[in-house]
Amino acid sequence: MHGGTLIGCPHGGRALSAAAGGAGGADGVRIDGAPVASTADPFTVVGCAHVVAGRPQPCTSVRWMPGAAADAVRVDGVPVLLDTTAAICFSAGLVPQGPPVVAFVDQGRQGVGSR
């Protein structure tokens, strides 16, 4: 995945990566002109409308869990995010809220996949 990949929470919020703005990601390593996203990049969720028992409990972050260290793709020793990298969205109180939704583009074919 790269900084331009569209990622959202399961409740309609949008996950923003530091790599998308050029501040994160591996300098010089790009996919389709955008910086590659890595597990070192923080992802913040905005616009989540999740409510539990009448109280707002929005997703605020996404945490990525790269696969086994031996087979992880790395840039400068840091695992990069792949479309198969497991993840979970969390509230501000670190309550798990569900997996993110990742939009992907595959050479002329567009689609949205959920994790």
PDB file of C-alpha atoms in Angstrom:
ATOM      1  CA  MET A   1       0.000   0.000   0.000  1.00  0.00           C
ATOM      2  CA  HIS A   2       1.070   3.572  -0.430  1.00  0.00           C
ATOM      3  CA  GLY A   3       0.211   6.917   1.087  1.00  0.00           C
ATOM      4  CA  GLY A   4      -2.584   7.410  -1.446  1.00  0.00           C
ATOM      5  CA  THR A   5      -4.438   4.181  -0.610  1.00  0.00           C
ATOM      6  CA  LEU A   6      -7.947   4.895   0.649  1.00  0.00           C
ATOM      7  CA  ILE A   7      -8.506   3.351   4.071  1.00  0.00           C
ATOM      8  CA  GLY A   8     -11.536   3.797   6.286  1.00  0.00           C
ATOM      9  CA  CYS A   9     -12.983   2.472   9.504  1.00  0.00           C
ATOM     10  CA  PRO A  10     -15.988   0.101   9.391  1.00  0.00           C
ATOM     11  CA  HIS A  11     -18.309   2.986  10.386  1.00  0.00           C
ATOM     12  CA  GLY A  12     -17.531   5.355   7.529  1.00  0.00           C
ATOM     13  CA  GLY A  13     -14.592   7.289   8.978  1.00  0.00           C
ATOM     14  CA  ARG A  14     -11.463   7.921   6.940  1.00  0.00           C
ATOM     15  CA  ALA A  15      -8.000   6.787   8.043  1.00  0.00           C
ATOM     16  CA  LEU A  16      -5.274   9.281   7.234  1.00  0.00           C
ATOM     17  CA  SER A  17      -1.627   8.268   7.092  1.00  0.00           C
ATOM     18  CA  ALA A  18       1.402  10.430   7.743  1.00  0.00           C
ATOM     19  CA  ALA A  19       2.794   8.875   4.544  1.00  0.00           C
ATOM     20  CA  ALA A  20      -0.058  10.407   2.529  1.00  0.00           C
ATOM     21  CA  GLY A  21       1.238  13.874   3.320  1.00  0.00           C
ATOM     22  CA  GLY A  22       4.828  12.967   2.616  1.00  0.00           C
ATOM     23  CA  ALA A  23       5.870  13.241   6.263  1.00  0.00           C
ATOM     24  CA  GLY A  24       5.940   9.488   6.808  1.00  0.00           C
ATOM     25  CA  GLY A  25       6.777   6.548   4.642  1.00  0.00           C
ATOM     26  CA  ALA A  26      10.193   5.605   3.429  1.00  0.00           C
ATOM     27  CA  ASP A  27      11.930   8.542   1.746  1.00  0.00           C
ATOM     28  CA  GLY A  28      12.574   7.805  -1.895  1.00  0.00           C
ATOM     29  CA  VAL A  29      10.508   4.578  -2.007  1.00  0.00           C
ATOM     30  CA  ARG A  30       7.289   5.209  -3.905  1.00  0.00           C
ATOM     31  CA  ILE A  31       4.434   3.268  -5.459  1.00  0.00           C
ATOM     32  CA  ASP A  32       2.589   5.039  -8.272  1.00  0.00           C
ATOM     33  CA  GLY A  33       4.315   8.258  -7.176  1.00  0.00           C
ATOM     34  CA  ALA A  34       3.118   8.087  -3.548  1.00  0.00           C
ATOM     35  CA  PRO A  35       5.343   7.222  -0.551  1.00  0.00           C
ATOM     36  CA  VAL A  36       5.144   3.603   0.547  1.00  0.00           C
ATOM     37  CA  ALA A  37       3.193   3.132   3.816  1.00  0.00           C
ATOM     38  CA  SER A  38       4.863   1.244   6.662  1.00  0.00           C
ATOM     39  CA  THR A  39       4.037  -0.014  10.131  1.00  0.00           C
ATOM     40  CA  ALA A  40       5.956   3.007  11.477  1.00  0.00           C
ATOM     41  CA  ASP A  41       3.401   5.429  10.000  1.00  0.00           C
ATOM     42  CA  PRO A  42       0.634   6.543  12.374  1.00  0.00           C
ATOM     43  CA  PHE A  43      -2.900   6.304  10.960  1.00  0.00           C
ATOM     44  CA  THR A  44      -5.525   8.632  12.434  1.00  0.00           C
ATOM     45  CA  VAL A  45      -9.254   8.138  11.807  1.00  0.00           C
ATOM     46  CA  VAL A  46     -11.507  11.156  11.246  1.00  0.00           C
ATOM     47  CA  GLY A  47     -15.243  11.311  10.683  1.00  0.00           C
ATOM     48  CA  CYS A  48     -16.213   8.032  12.383  1.00  0.00           C
ATOM     49  CA  ALA A  49     -19.878   8.035  13.424  1.00  0.00           C
ATOM     50  CA  HIS A  50     -19.820   4.914  15.649  1.00  0.00           C
ATOM     51  CA  VAL A  51     -22.213   5.080  18.629  1.00  0.00           C
ATOM     52  CA  VAL A  52     -22.545   2.554  21.475  1.00  0.00           C
ATOM     53  CA  ALA A  53     -25.589   2.703  23.782  1.00  0.00           C
ATOM     54  CA  GLY A  54     -26.359   6.239  22.614  1.00  0.00           C
ATOM     55  CA  ARG A  55     -22.840   7.532  23.275  1.00  0.00           C
ATOM     56  CA  PRO A  56     -20.321   8.424  20.571  1.00  0.00           C
ATOM     57  CA  GLN A  57     -17.385   6.025  20.501  1.00  0.00           C
ATOM     58  CA  PRO A  58     -15.624   6.886  17.237  1.00  0.00           C
ATOM     59  CA  CYS A  59     -12.625   5.105  15.810  1.00  0.00           C
ATOM     60  CA  THR A  60      -9.533   7.285  16.234  1.00  0.00           C
ATOM     61  CA  SER A  61      -6.639   5.109  15.027  1.00  0.00           C
ATOM     62  CA  VAL A  62      -5.657   2.055  13.016  1.00  0.00           C
ATOM     63  CA  ARG A  63      -2.990  -0.365  14.214  1.00  0.00           C
ATOM     64  CA  TRP A  64      -1.312  -2.664  11.717  1.00  0.00           C
ATOM     65  CA  MET A  65      -0.012  -6.116  12.591  1.00  0.00           C
ATOM     66  CA  PRO A  66       2.569  -7.238  10.025  1.00  0.00           C
ATOM     67  CA  GLY A  67       3.020 -10.947   9.363  1.00  0.00           C
ATOM     68  CA  ALA A  68       5.927 -13.068  10.493  1.00  0.00           C
ATOM     69  CA  ALA A  69       9.134 -11.049  10.627  1.00  0.00           C
ATOM     70  CA  ALA A  70      10.971 -13.504   8.392  1.00  0.00           C
ATOM     71  CA  ASP A  71       8.705 -12.931   5.382  1.00  0.00           C
ATOM     72  CA  ALA A  72       7.789  -9.266   5.866  1.00  0.00           C
ATOM     73  CA  VAL A  73       8.623  -6.862   3.032  1.00  0.00           C
ATOM     74  CA  ARG A  74      10.816  -4.155   4.549  1.00  0.00           C
ATOM     75  CA  VAL A  75      12.197  -0.742   3.670  1.00  0.00           C
ATOM     76  CA  ASP A  76      15.065   0.430   5.856  1.00  0.00           C
ATOM     77  CA  GLY A  77      14.268  -2.468   8.210  1.00  0.00           C
ATOM     78  CA  VAL A  78      10.621  -1.431   8.735  1.00  0.00           C
ATOM     79  CA  PRO A  79       7.779  -3.674   7.446  1.00  0.00           C
ATOM     80  CA  VAL A  80       5.712  -2.037   4.700  1.00  0.00           C
ATOM     81  CA  LEU A  81       1.936  -2.354   4.594  1.00  0.00           C
ATOM     82  CA  LEU A  82       0.606  -4.874   2.105  1.00  0.00           C
ATOM     83  CA  ASP A  83      -3.011  -5.430   1.129  1.00  0.00           C
ATOM     84  CA  THR A  84      -2.788  -8.607   3.230  1.00  0.00           C
ATOM     85  CA  THR A  85      -1.470  -6.904   6.395  1.00  0.00           C
ATOM     86  CA  ALA A  86      -3.871  -7.464   9.300  1.00  0.00           C
ATOM     87  CA  ALA A  87      -5.208  -4.374  11.092  1.00  0.00           C
ATOM     88  CA  ILE A  88      -7.790  -3.216  13.606  1.00  0.00           C
ATOM     89  CA  CYS A  89      -9.420   0.157  14.289  1.00  0.00           C
ATOM     90  CA  PHE A  90      -9.471   1.483  17.859  1.00  0.00           C
ATOM     91  CA  SER A  91     -11.387   4.123  19.808  1.00  0.00           C
ATOM     92  CA  ALA A  92      -9.616   6.779  21.878  1.00  0.00           C
ATOM     93  CA  GLY A  93      -9.959   4.404  24.878  1.00  0.00           C
ATOM     94  CA  LEU A  94      -8.224   1.648  22.836  1.00  0.00           C
ATOM     95  CA  VAL A  95     -11.415  -0.383  22.461  1.00  0.00           C
ATOM     96  CA  PRO A  96     -11.201  -2.561  19.311  1.00  0.00           C
ATOM     97  CA  GLN A  97     -13.815  -1.367  16.801  1.00  0.00           C
ATOM     98  CA  GLY A  98     -13.289  -3.739  13.867  1.00  0.00           C
ATOM     99  CA  PRO A  99     -11.068  -4.101  10.822  1.00  0.00           C
ATOM    100  CA  PRO A 100     -10.499  -1.206   8.426  1.00  0.00           C
ATOM    101  CA  VAL A 101     -11.904  -1.072   4.912  1.00  0.00           C
ATOM    102  CA  VAL A 102      -9.237  -0.702   2.214  1.00  0.00           C
ATOM    103  CA  ALA A 103      -9.961   0.611  -1.292  1.00  0.00           C
ATOM    104  CA  PHE A 104      -7.588  -0.685  -3.913  1.00  0.00           C
ATOM    105  CA  VAL A 105      -6.830  -0.054  -7.563  1.00  0.00           C
ATOM    106  CA  ASP A 106      -5.456  -2.938  -9.621  1.00  0.00           C
ATOM    107  CA  GLN A 107      -4.265  -1.989 -13.112  1.00  0.00           C
ATOM    108  CA  GLY A 108      -7.429  -0.689 -14.697  1.00  0.00           C
ATOM    109  CA  ARG A 109      -9.775  -2.535 -12.341  1.00  0.00           C
ATOM    110  CA  GLN A 110     -11.087  -0.624  -9.347  1.00  0.00           C
ATOM    111  CA  GLY A 111     -12.706  -2.099  -6.308  1.00  0.00           C
ATOM    112  CA  VAL A 112     -13.223  -1.844  -2.605  1.00  0.00           C
ATOM    113  CA  GLY A 113     -12.319  -4.683  -0.322  1.00  0.00           C
ATOM    114  CA  SER A 114     -12.984  -5.024   3.356  1.00  0.00           C
ATOM    115  CA  ARG A 115     -10.598  -6.611   5.788  1.00  0.00           C
TER     116      ARG A 115
END
